[in-house]
Amino acid sequence: MTFRTVLVANRGEIALRVIRACRSLGLRSIVVHSAADAGAAYLALADEALCIGPGPAAASYLDPGLILLAANATGAEAIHPGYGFLSENAGFAEAVERAGLVFIGPTAPVIRMMGDKIEAKAAMRRSGVPCVPGSEGALPEDHAACAAIAEATGYPLIVKAAGGGGGRGMRVVREPAALREAIKMTREEARRAFGNPELYLEKFLEHPRHIEIQVLCDQHGAALWLGERDCSLQRRHQKVVEEAPAPGLPRAEIAALGERCAAACRAIGYRGAGTFEFLYEDGLFAFIEMNTRIQVEHPVTEAITGIDILREQIRVAMGERLAFDQDDIAIQGHALECRINAEDAFSGLPSPGRVTEWHAPGGPGIRVDSHMAPGSEVPPHYDSLIAKVIAHGKDREESLRRMSTALNEIRIEGVATNIGLHRLILDDPDFRRGKTTIHHLERRLAHRLTTEEGA
Ligand code: ADP
């Protein structure tokens, strides 16, 4: 179904990114916002901005009724959910379509299936995508049965919530004696945070890399993969730096994995943009989850493929065909992304407030996705991401060099930022060599604390 007007049901840099994509397609954009974002500069770039509620997300960005009301009031025909908030809420996608509007994303049943990580893993196993070993389905209530599953999986293991996300709802268990308590705590957390007490367990991998495959599918059966990203630099299971392509991976194996992901998309009737996440250890890939939305780190893939993923995502939602096929996708150079957060660089403590000074870096190969301007407020209610700096170069060396120059140039005053952490990462010899594991950054930071560096 074609449409002329898109309601942007998100905030900050991703709302701005969607507004820009709409403009490039000649579409009208209407952005909703909370009272806490009322003064934000990016709102002026949309064709219309509408305040839908107070600062707390539950009373604004997370309220499906308010967003549908705004769509109705403004005559929007489609809704782009961005990432986070309602982007992976199957009930919301359903309500949007019931209201006769287009949800820019996959169908509600596909979102529902992939949102339940137990079901997602089962679907992937059926499509021949390799998964992390662990329980086949949900953990039973009976502790002895759980202990037997844990024994069969082997320690250390990780207990995870079926409905988990954002790095929450998981717990590492190193020995049998700790299993009962870990299950109890994770179940309580899952019930409270995700409204779904179901748990599963997986082998805890000690030295994996996080590798993910970007896919893009239209509604005419085309399913393509746009290369991979390496998102191993993480803190508290949250990505800090991402890059593409992943350094030193066997290209033939990546291509085989990409083809499997594309085939899985055809099998489940996937549409739009999505990401398959894998852990890679000892030469093996193992699926952990699929994100049925645009991701924060999509720009590194845009840089190396030259494809505007947001624009394509909106085009395929209109029912248009992808304008290229798998053979047209060529990887050019290397790209890195640093997530700039308003938080203390090393403690990670959020630092909301007013940005008094803002100077964005530039130059060859530098892209900055940010909704900041001098005087911008960083409200305390939301995620602390304030900018993404993306550096593209002919190879990894050049993108690293460009990123270093950019990080030296960026000026942000008024709130604390994690730029100091990014500088430490860029100077880290292990990171510069590539191939660091998902545990590397935490260990590096722990080392910093026990040496003079941290003093
Ligand atoms: P979320 O939906 O919260 O992002 P994921 O399942 O994608 O949860 O896991 C997030 C991160 O947690 C991974 O990138 C990885 O760092 C870590 N992790 C998840 N599963 C495992 C595992 N089986 N072994 C080791 N680390 C894991």
Short mmCIF file of C-alpha atoms and ligand atoms in Angstrom, two decimals:
data_model
loop_
_atom_site.label_atom_id
_atom_site.label_comp_id
_atom_site.label_asym_id
_atom_site.label_seq_id
_atom_site.Cartn_x
_atom_site.Cartn_y
_atom_site.Cartn_z
CA MET A 1 0.00 0.00 0.00
CA THR A 2 1.50 3.29 -0.99
CA PHE A 3 1.51 6.28 1.39
CA ARG A 4 2.46 9.96 1.41
CA THR A 5 2.68 10.76 5.12
CA VAL A 6 4.74 8.98 7.78
CA LEU A 7 4.33 9.39 11.52
CA VAL A 8 7.67 9.04 13.33
CA ALA A 9 6.96 7.29 16.63
CA ASN A 10 10.35 7.86 18.20
CA ARG A 11 12.75 10.57 19.35
CA GLY A 12 16.33 11.78 19.12
CA GLU A 13 18.80 10.77 16.46
CA ILE A 14 16.69 7.95 15.00
CA ALA A 15 13.63 10.21 14.67
CA LEU A 16 15.82 12.65 12.75
CA ARG A 17 17.21 9.81 10.60
CA VAL A 18 13.65 8.75 9.67
CA ILE A 19 12.64 12.36 8.94
CA ARG A 20 15.60 12.64 6.56
CA ALA A 21 14.73 9.38 4.81
CA CYS A 22 11.12 10.56 4.37
CA ARG A 23 12.34 13.80 2.85
CA SER A 24 14.61 11.92 0.42
CA LEU A 25 11.54 10.02 -0.77
CA GLY A 26 9.36 13.12 -1.03
CA LEU A 27 7.16 11.97 1.87
CA ARG A 28 5.65 14.17 4.56
CA SER A 29 6.87 13.41 8.09
CA ILE A 30 5.04 14.00 11.32
CA VAL A 31 7.03 13.55 14.48
CA VAL A 32 5.48 12.98 17.88
CA HIS A 33 7.30 14.05 21.01
CA SER A 34 6.99 14.25 24.78
CA ALA A 35 6.91 17.48 26.77
CA ALA A 36 10.53 16.79 27.78
CA ASP A 37 11.56 16.94 24.09
CA ALA A 38 9.37 19.94 23.23
CA GLY A 39 12.36 22.25 22.72
CA ALA A 40 14.39 19.81 20.59
CA ALA A 41 15.87 21.31 17.43
CA TYR A 42 15.20 18.26 15.20
CA LEU A 43 11.42 18.69 15.54
CA ALA A 44 11.62 21.69 13.19
CA LEU A 45 12.94 19.43 10.41
CA ALA A 46 9.73 17.41 10.24
CA ASP A 47 6.70 18.77 8.40
CA GLU A 48 4.74 18.70 11.62
CA ALA A 49 5.48 18.00 15.29
CA LEU A 50 2.93 16.96 17.86
CA CYS A 51 3.28 16.74 21.64
CA ILE A 52 1.62 13.55 22.89
CA GLY A 53 2.37 13.50 26.62
CA PRO A 54 4.71 14.13 29.52
CA GLY A 55 8.36 13.13 29.81
CA PRO A 56 8.09 9.58 31.16
CA ALA A 57 8.10 7.23 28.16
CA ALA A 58 5.20 5.14 29.49
CA ALA A 59 2.97 8.21 29.18
CA SER A 60 4.22 9.25 25.71
CA TYR A 61 6.52 7.25 23.39
CA LEU A 62 5.43 3.91 24.84
CA ASP A 63 1.67 4.53 24.71
CA PRO A 64 0.22 2.89 21.55
CA GLY A 65 -3.16 4.64 22.02
CA LEU A 66 -1.59 8.11 22.02
CA ILE A 67 0.44 7.37 18.92
CA LEU A 68 -2.57 6.06 17.01
CA LEU A 69 -4.54 9.11 18.11
CA ALA A 70 -1.77 11.35 16.76
CA ALA A 71 -1.76 9.43 13.46
CA ASN A 72 -5.50 9.85 13.19
CA ALA A 73 -5.41 13.55 14.04
CA THR A 74 -2.69 14.33 11.48
CA GLY A 75 -3.77 12.06 8.66
CA ALA A 76 -0.62 9.93 8.74
CA GLU A 77 -0.86 6.77 6.65
CA ALA A 78 2.19 4.91 7.94
CA ILE A 79 4.11 4.66 11.22
CA HIS A 80 7.87 4.27 11.57
CA PRO A 81 8.71 2.98 15.06
CA GLY A 82 12.52 3.52 14.93
CA TYR A 83 14.33 1.31 17.47
CA GLY A 84 13.50 0.73 21.14
CA PHE A 85 10.10 1.97 22.42
CA LEU A 86 7.31 0.21 20.41
CA SER A 87 9.51 -1.01 17.54
CA GLU A 88 9.33 -4.69 18.50
CA ASN A 89 5.88 -4.64 20.06
CA ALA A 90 3.72 -7.06 18.04
CA GLY A 91 0.51 -5.77 19.66
CA PHE A 92 1.33 -2.26 18.48
CA ALA A 93 2.10 -3.42 14.92
CA GLU A 94 -1.26 -5.23 14.92
CA ALA A 95 -3.12 -2.17 16.21
CA VAL A 96 -1.50 0.00 13.53
CA GLU A 97 -2.62 -2.34 10.76
CA ARG A 98 -6.09 -2.71 12.31
CA ALA A 99 -6.37 1.08 12.13
CA GLY A 100 -5.75 0.77 8.38
CA LEU A 101 -2.22 2.19 8.56
CA VAL A 102 1.08 0.72 7.40
CA PHE A 103 3.50 -0.43 10.08
CA ILE A 104 7.02 0.10 8.69
CA GLY A 105 8.47 -3.23 9.78
CA PRO A 106 7.66 -6.93 9.56
CA THR A 107 4.19 -8.37 10.16
CA ALA A 108 2.92 -8.72 13.74
CA PRO A 109 3.16 -12.57 13.79
CA VAL A 110 6.83 -12.41 12.70
CA ILE A 111 7.63 -9.75 15.33
CA ARG A 112 5.85 -11.90 17.93
CA MET A 113 7.75 -15.03 16.98
CA MET A 114 11.16 -13.30 16.96
CA GLY A 115 10.36 -11.38 20.17
CA ASP A 116 10.09 -14.69 21.98
CA LYS A 117 13.71 -15.81 21.94
CA ILE A 118 12.74 -19.43 22.60
CA GLU A 119 10.46 -19.48 19.56
CA ALA A 120 13.01 -17.54 17.52
CA LYS A 121 15.70 -20.11 18.21
CA ALA A 122 13.33 -22.96 17.33
CA ALA A 123 12.43 -21.26 14.04
CA MET A 124 16.09 -20.73 13.23
CA ARG A 125 16.96 -24.35 13.97
CA ARG A 126 14.18 -25.39 11.56
CA SER A 127 15.64 -23.10 8.86
CA GLY A 128 19.13 -24.54 9.29
CA VAL A 129 20.63 -21.55 11.11
CA PRO A 130 23.13 -22.76 13.77
CA CYS A 131 22.19 -21.82 17.38
CA VAL A 132 24.00 -21.62 20.75
CA PRO A 133 23.49 -25.02 22.47
CA GLY A 134 21.14 -25.07 25.46
CA SER A 135 17.59 -25.93 26.52
CA GLU A 136 15.33 -26.82 23.61
CA GLY A 137 12.36 -24.88 24.96
CA ALA A 138 11.30 -23.03 28.11
CA LEU A 139 12.75 -24.17 31.44
CA PRO A 140 10.26 -26.20 33.51
CA GLU A 141 9.16 -25.12 37.01
CA ASP A 142 10.64 -28.24 38.58
CA HIS A 143 14.18 -27.58 39.80
CA ALA A 144 15.50 -31.13 39.34
CA ALA A 145 14.43 -31.02 35.69
CA CYS A 146 16.20 -27.65 35.24
CA ALA A 147 19.34 -29.03 36.90
CA ALA A 148 19.32 -31.95 34.47
CA ILE A 149 19.04 -29.61 31.46
CA ALA A 150 21.87 -27.48 32.90
CA GLU A 151 24.01 -30.59 33.40
CA ALA A 152 23.39 -31.70 29.82
CA THR A 153 24.27 -28.20 28.51
CA GLY A 154 27.35 -27.95 30.71
CA TYR A 155 28.66 -25.12 32.92
CA PRO A 156 29.24 -22.20 32.72
CA LEU A 157 25.84 -21.31 31.34
CA ILE A 158 23.63 -18.29 30.99
CA VAL A 159 19.99 -18.12 32.09
CA LYS A 160 18.02 -15.83 29.77
CA ALA A 161 14.50 -14.42 29.67
CA ALA A 162 12.49 -15.40 26.57
CA GLY A 163 11.18 -11.83 26.40
CA GLY A 164 14.49 -10.16 27.31
CA GLY A 165 16.14 -7.25 25.55
CA GLY A 166 18.51 -4.33 25.96
CA GLY A 167 21.06 -6.51 27.70
CA ARG A 168 18.69 -7.18 30.62
CA GLY A 169 17.21 -10.43 31.84
CA MET A 170 20.25 -12.69 31.78
CA ARG A 171 22.50 -14.21 34.38
CA VAL A 172 25.70 -16.23 34.12
CA VAL A 173 25.86 -19.39 36.25
CA ARG A 174 29.29 -20.90 36.87
CA GLU A 175 28.41 -23.85 39.09
CA PRO A 176 25.39 -26.06 39.89
CA ALA A 177 25.04 -24.63 43.42
CA ALA A 178 24.19 -21.20 41.98
CA LEU A 179 21.56 -22.40 39.50
CA ARG A 180 18.45 -22.32 41.69
CA GLU A 181 18.97 -18.72 42.84
CA ALA A 182 19.87 -17.52 39.32
CA ILE A 183 16.68 -18.99 37.88
CA LYS A 184 14.58 -17.50 40.67
CA MET A 185 16.05 -14.00 40.29
CA THR A 186 15.93 -13.97 36.50
CA ARG A 187 12.34 -15.23 36.51
CA GLU A 188 11.26 -12.45 38.87
CA GLU A 189 13.07 -9.87 36.78
CA ALA A 190 11.54 -11.25 33.57
CA ARG A 191 8.04 -11.18 35.01
CA ARG A 192 8.47 -7.59 36.17
CA ALA A 193 10.36 -6.14 33.19
CA PHE A 194 8.96 -8.09 30.25
CA GLY A 195 5.66 -9.49 31.53
CA ASN A 196 6.83 -12.95 30.50
CA PRO A 197 8.35 -15.24 33.13
CA GLU A 198 9.59 -17.83 30.61
CA LEU A 199 13.30 -18.61 30.75
CA TYR A 200 15.75 -20.68 28.77
CA LEU A 201 19.39 -21.46 29.18
CA GLU A 202 22.40 -21.49 26.93
CA LYS A 203 26.00 -22.49 27.16
CA PHE A 204 27.92 -19.37 28.25
CA LEU A 205 30.63 -18.78 25.68
CA GLU A 206 33.89 -17.56 27.23
CA HIS A 207 35.57 -15.86 24.28
CA PRO A 208 33.08 -15.20 21.46
CA ARG A 209 32.81 -12.24 19.13
CA HIS A 210 29.40 -10.68 18.40
CA ILE A 211 28.81 -10.85 14.66
CA GLU A 212 25.53 -9.86 13.06
CA ILE A 213 24.04 -10.02 9.58
CA GLN A 214 21.91 -7.18 8.19
CA VAL A 215 19.01 -8.29 6.00
CA LEU A 216 16.60 -6.39 3.79
CA CYS A 217 13.49 -7.98 2.29
CA ASP A 218 10.69 -6.76 0.06
CA GLN A 219 7.13 -8.07 -0.17
CA HIS A 220 7.79 -9.82 -3.48
CA GLY A 221 10.03 -12.59 -2.19
CA ALA A 222 13.40 -10.84 -2.43
CA ALA A 223 15.55 -11.35 0.70
CA LEU A 224 19.10 -9.99 0.64
CA TRP A 225 21.91 -9.76 3.19
CA LEU A 226 24.06 -6.64 3.36
CA GLY A 227 27.25 -7.98 4.86
CA GLU A 228 28.06 -8.36 8.54
CA ARG A 229 28.96 -6.14 11.47
CA ASP A 230 31.22 -6.83 14.43
CA CYS A 231 29.71 -5.48 17.67
CA SER A 232 31.99 -7.20 20.15
CA LEU A 233 32.97 -4.04 22.02
CA GLN A 234 30.29 -4.12 24.70
CA ARG A 235 29.71 -3.05 28.25
CA ARG A 236 26.97 -4.65 30.37
CA HIS A 237 25.86 -6.52 27.22
CA GLN A 238 25.37 -3.17 25.44
CA LYS A 239 27.24 -2.24 22.28
CA VAL A 240 29.73 0.64 22.46
CA VAL A 241 31.66 0.46 19.15
CA GLU A 242 30.56 -1.34 15.98
CA GLU A 243 32.34 -1.97 12.71
CA ALA A 244 31.90 -3.48 9.29
CA PRO A 245 33.17 -5.69 7.85
CA ALA A 246 34.25 -7.86 10.83
CA PRO A 247 38.08 -7.98 10.86
CA GLY A 248 39.69 -11.25 9.83
CA LEU A 249 36.59 -13.40 9.29
CA PRO A 250 36.64 -16.08 6.58
CA ARG A 251 34.68 -14.47 3.73
CA ALA A 252 33.33 -17.75 2.39
CA GLU A 253 31.84 -18.67 5.77
CA ILE A 254 30.27 -15.23 6.17
CA ALA A 255 28.75 -15.54 2.72
CA ALA A 256 27.33 -18.98 3.58
CA LEU A 257 25.86 -17.58 6.81
CA GLY A 258 24.42 -14.56 5.00
CA GLU A 259 22.71 -16.86 2.50
CA ARG A 260 21.24 -18.92 5.37
CA CYS A 261 19.84 -15.77 6.96
CA ALA A 262 18.32 -14.70 3.66
CA ALA A 263 16.81 -18.19 3.25
CA ALA A 264 15.40 -18.03 6.81
CA CYS A 265 13.79 -14.68 5.91
CA ARG A 266 12.09 -16.29 2.92
CA ALA A 267 10.95 -19.19 5.11
CA ILE A 268 9.31 -16.96 7.75
CA GLY A 269 7.96 -14.38 5.30
CA TYR A 270 10.13 -11.57 6.60
CA ARG A 271 9.72 -8.04 5.25
CA GLY A 272 11.74 -4.88 5.79
CA ALA A 273 15.08 -4.47 7.56
CA GLY A 274 16.27 -6.89 10.23
CA THR A 275 19.35 -8.26 11.93
CA PHE A 276 20.42 -11.78 12.84
CA GLU A 277 22.76 -11.76 15.83
CA PHE A 278 25.39 -14.46 16.32
CA LEU A 279 28.17 -15.32 18.69
CA TYR A 280 31.31 -16.52 16.88
CA GLU A 281 33.74 -18.72 18.75
CA ASP A 282 36.35 -21.26 17.60
CA GLY A 283 35.29 -20.90 13.99
CA LEU A 284 31.58 -21.54 14.66
CA PHE A 285 28.61 -19.17 14.40
CA ALA A 286 25.73 -19.57 16.83
CA PHE A 287 22.46 -17.61 16.58
CA ILE A 288 21.34 -15.70 19.71
CA GLU A 289 18.47 -13.54 18.50
CA MET A 290 16.90 -11.56 15.69
CA ASN A 291 16.07 -7.85 15.87
CA THR A 292 13.01 -7.09 13.75
CA ARG A 293 13.75 -3.38 13.36
CA ILE A 294 16.34 -0.88 12.24
CA GLN A 295 19.36 -0.96 14.55
CA VAL A 296 21.47 1.81 16.06
CA GLU A 297 24.53 0.56 14.16
CA HIS A 298 22.97 0.45 10.66
CA PRO A 299 25.16 3.36 9.39
CA VAL A 300 28.35 1.26 9.26
CA THR A 301 26.58 -1.03 6.78
CA GLU A 302 25.28 1.97 4.85
CA ALA A 303 28.86 3.25 4.63
CA ILE A 304 30.37 0.07 3.20
CA THR A 305 27.48 -0.86 0.89
CA GLY A 306 26.37 2.62 -0.21
CA ILE A 307 22.77 1.54 0.46
CA ASP A 308 20.42 3.89 2.32
CA ILE A 309 18.82 1.23 4.51
CA LEU A 310 16.16 3.55 5.99
CA ARG A 311 15.05 4.65 2.55
CA GLU A 312 14.83 1.04 1.35
CA GLN A 313 12.97 0.05 4.53
CA ILE A 314 10.32 2.68 3.80
CA ARG A 315 10.18 1.82 0.09
CA VAL A 316 9.56 -1.86 0.72
CA ALA A 317 6.86 -0.95 3.27
CA MET A 318 5.13 0.86 0.38
CA GLY A 319 5.14 -2.42 -1.49
CA GLU A 320 7.95 -1.47 -3.84
CA ARG A 321 10.58 -3.93 -5.01
CA LEU A 322 14.20 -3.75 -3.89
CA ALA A 323 16.03 -2.01 -6.72
CA PHE A 324 19.09 -4.30 -6.55
CA ASP A 325 19.90 -7.94 -6.05
CA GLN A 326 22.51 -9.84 -4.07
CA ASP A 327 25.15 -9.60 -6.80
CA ASP A 328 24.85 -5.79 -6.82
CA ILE A 329 25.93 -5.54 -3.18
CA ALA A 330 29.63 -4.71 -3.09
CA ILE A 331 31.58 -4.02 0.09
CA GLN A 332 33.68 -0.85 -0.11
CA GLY A 333 36.32 -0.22 2.55
CA HIS A 334 35.74 -0.28 6.28
CA ALA A 335 33.52 1.66 8.71
CA LEU A 336 33.46 2.18 12.48
CA GLU A 337 30.78 3.69 14.69
CA CYS A 338 31.28 5.15 18.18
CA ARG A 339 28.13 5.61 20.25
CA ILE A 340 28.45 8.89 22.13
CA ASN A 341 26.39 8.77 25.32
CA ALA A 342 25.68 11.47 27.87
CA GLU A 343 27.19 9.52 30.74
CA ASP A 344 30.33 9.38 32.81
CA ALA A 345 32.98 7.79 30.57
CA PHE A 346 34.06 5.13 33.03
CA SER A 347 31.32 4.65 35.64
CA GLY A 348 28.63 4.78 32.95
CA LEU A 349 26.46 6.94 35.23
CA PRO A 350 23.92 8.90 33.11
CA SER A 351 24.51 12.65 32.86
CA PRO A 352 21.31 14.40 31.75
CA GLY A 353 21.26 18.19 31.45
CA ARG A 354 21.74 21.02 28.98
CA VAL A 355 24.38 20.79 26.26
CA THR A 356 25.97 24.22 26.39
CA GLU A 357 28.49 23.69 23.63
CA TRP A 358 28.23 21.34 20.66
CA HIS A 359 30.68 21.11 17.81
CA ALA A 360 30.35 18.12 15.48
CA PRO A 361 33.39 16.72 13.67
CA GLY A 362 33.57 16.47 9.88
CA GLY A 363 35.91 15.88 7.00
CA PRO A 364 36.36 13.02 4.53
CA GLY A 365 34.60 9.81 5.52
CA ILE A 366 32.97 11.25 8.67
CA ARG A 367 29.23 11.08 9.29
CA VAL A 368 27.56 12.29 12.47
CA ASP A 369 24.00 11.20 13.26
CA SER A 370 22.86 13.40 16.12
CA HIS A 371 19.93 15.49 17.23
CA MET A 372 22.14 17.77 19.33
CA ALA A 373 22.61 21.52 18.95
CA PRO A 374 23.97 24.15 21.36
CA GLY A 375 21.35 24.46 24.10
CA SER A 376 19.86 20.97 23.56
CA GLU A 377 18.42 19.24 26.60
CA VAL A 378 19.31 15.65 27.38
CA PRO A 379 16.22 14.55 29.35
CA PRO A 380 16.68 12.08 32.19
CA HIS A 381 13.84 9.83 30.97
CA TYR A 382 15.45 8.08 28.01
CA ASP A 383 18.46 6.27 26.67
CA SER A 384 21.58 8.45 26.93
CA LEU A 385 22.67 8.17 23.26
CA ILE A 386 23.28 11.70 21.95
CA ALA A 387 25.36 11.12 18.82
CA LYS A 388 26.83 8.46 16.58
CA VAL A 389 30.13 9.18 14.90
CA ILE A 390 30.74 7.00 11.86
CA ALA A 391 34.13 6.89 10.14
CA HIS A 392 34.54 5.28 6.72
CA GLY A 393 37.89 4.66 5.06
CA LYS A 394 39.42 2.54 2.32
CA ASP A 395 40.55 0.05 4.98
CA ARG A 396 40.34 -0.44 8.75
CA GLU A 397 43.53 1.57 9.33
CA GLU A 398 42.11 4.58 7.55
CA SER A 399 38.74 4.40 9.30
CA LEU A 400 40.55 4.17 12.68
CA ARG A 401 42.65 7.21 11.80
CA ARG A 402 39.62 9.20 10.71
CA MET A 403 37.75 8.22 13.88
CA SER A 404 40.65 9.39 16.07
CA THR A 405 40.71 12.76 14.31
CA ALA A 406 36.94 13.08 14.67
CA LEU A 407 36.98 12.24 18.38
CA ASN A 408 39.65 14.88 18.95
CA GLU A 409 37.55 17.43 17.14
CA ILE A 410 34.15 16.84 18.76
CA ARG A 411 33.27 19.32 21.56
CA ILE A 412 30.43 18.69 23.94
CA GLU A 413 30.06 20.78 27.10
CA GLY A 414 27.38 20.81 29.75
CA VAL A 415 26.92 17.05 30.10
CA ALA A 416 29.51 14.34 30.74
CA THR A 417 30.16 12.03 27.77
CA ASN A 418 31.87 8.72 27.13
CA ILE A 419 34.33 10.20 24.61
CA GLY A 420 37.18 9.41 27.01
CA LEU A 421 36.15 5.75 26.87
CA HIS A 422 36.21 5.82 23.06
CA ARG A 423 39.71 7.33 23.09
CA LEU A 424 40.86 4.54 25.41
CA ILE A 425 39.34 1.96 23.04
CA LEU A 426 40.97 3.49 19.96
CA ASP A 427 44.36 3.44 21.72
CA ASP A 428 43.94 -0.15 22.89
CA PRO A 429 46.47 -2.35 21.02
CA ASP A 430 44.14 -5.38 21.18
CA PHE A 431 41.29 -3.44 19.59
CA ARG A 432 43.64 -2.03 16.96
CA ARG A 433 44.63 -5.56 16.03
CA GLY A 434 40.93 -6.45 15.65
CA LYS A 435 39.17 -9.67 16.70
CA THR A 436 38.49 -8.70 20.35
CA THR A 437 35.85 -10.75 22.18
CA ILE A 438 32.62 -9.55 23.83
CA HIS A 439 34.33 -9.69 27.23
CA HIS A 440 37.34 -7.62 26.19
CA LEU A 441 36.10 -4.15 27.09
CA GLU A 442 34.89 -5.12 30.58
CA ARG A 443 38.24 -6.79 31.28
CA ARG A 444 40.13 -3.80 29.92
CA LEU A 445 38.12 -1.50 32.20
CA ALA A 446 38.65 -3.76 35.22
CA HIS A 447 42.39 -3.65 34.50
CA ARG A 448 42.23 0.15 34.30
CA LEU A 449 40.71 0.25 37.78
CA THR A 450 43.42 -1.89 39.33
CA THR A 451 46.29 0.07 37.80
CA GLU A 452 47.41 3.68 38.04
CA GLU A 453 45.59 4.43 34.82
CA GLY A 454 42.31 4.43 36.73
CA ALA A 455 43.55 6.67 39.54
P1 ADP B 1 19.55 -8.57 24.23
O1 ADP B 1 18.29 -8.84 23.49
O2 ADP B 1 19.31 -8.11 25.63
O3 ADP B 1 20.50 -7.70 23.47
P2 ADP B 1 21.14 -10.92 23.44
O4 ADP B 1 20.62 -12.30 23.50
O5 ADP B 1 21.26 -10.28 22.08
O6 ADP B 1 20.27 -10.00 24.43
O7 ADP B 1 22.55 -10.85 24.13
C1 ADP B 1 23.23 -9.63 24.32
C2 ADP B 1 24.69 -9.87 24.62
O8 ADP B 1 24.85 -10.73 25.77
C3 ADP B 1 25.45 -10.57 23.50
O9 ADP B 1 25.90 -9.69 22.49
C4 ADP B 1 26.60 -11.17 24.30
O10 ADP B 1 27.56 -10.18 24.61
C5 ADP B 1 25.96 -11.61 25.59
N1 ADP B 1 25.50 -13.01 25.51
C6 ADP B 1 24.27 -13.45 25.15
N2 ADP B 1 24.22 -14.81 25.12
C7 ADP B 1 25.45 -15.25 25.46
C8 ADP B 1 26.07 -16.56 25.61
N3 ADP B 1 25.37 -17.70 25.39
N4 ADP B 1 27.37 -16.62 25.96
C9 ADP B 1 28.08 -15.48 26.18
N5 ADP B 1 27.58 -14.23 26.06
C10 ADP B 1 26.28 -14.11 25.71
#
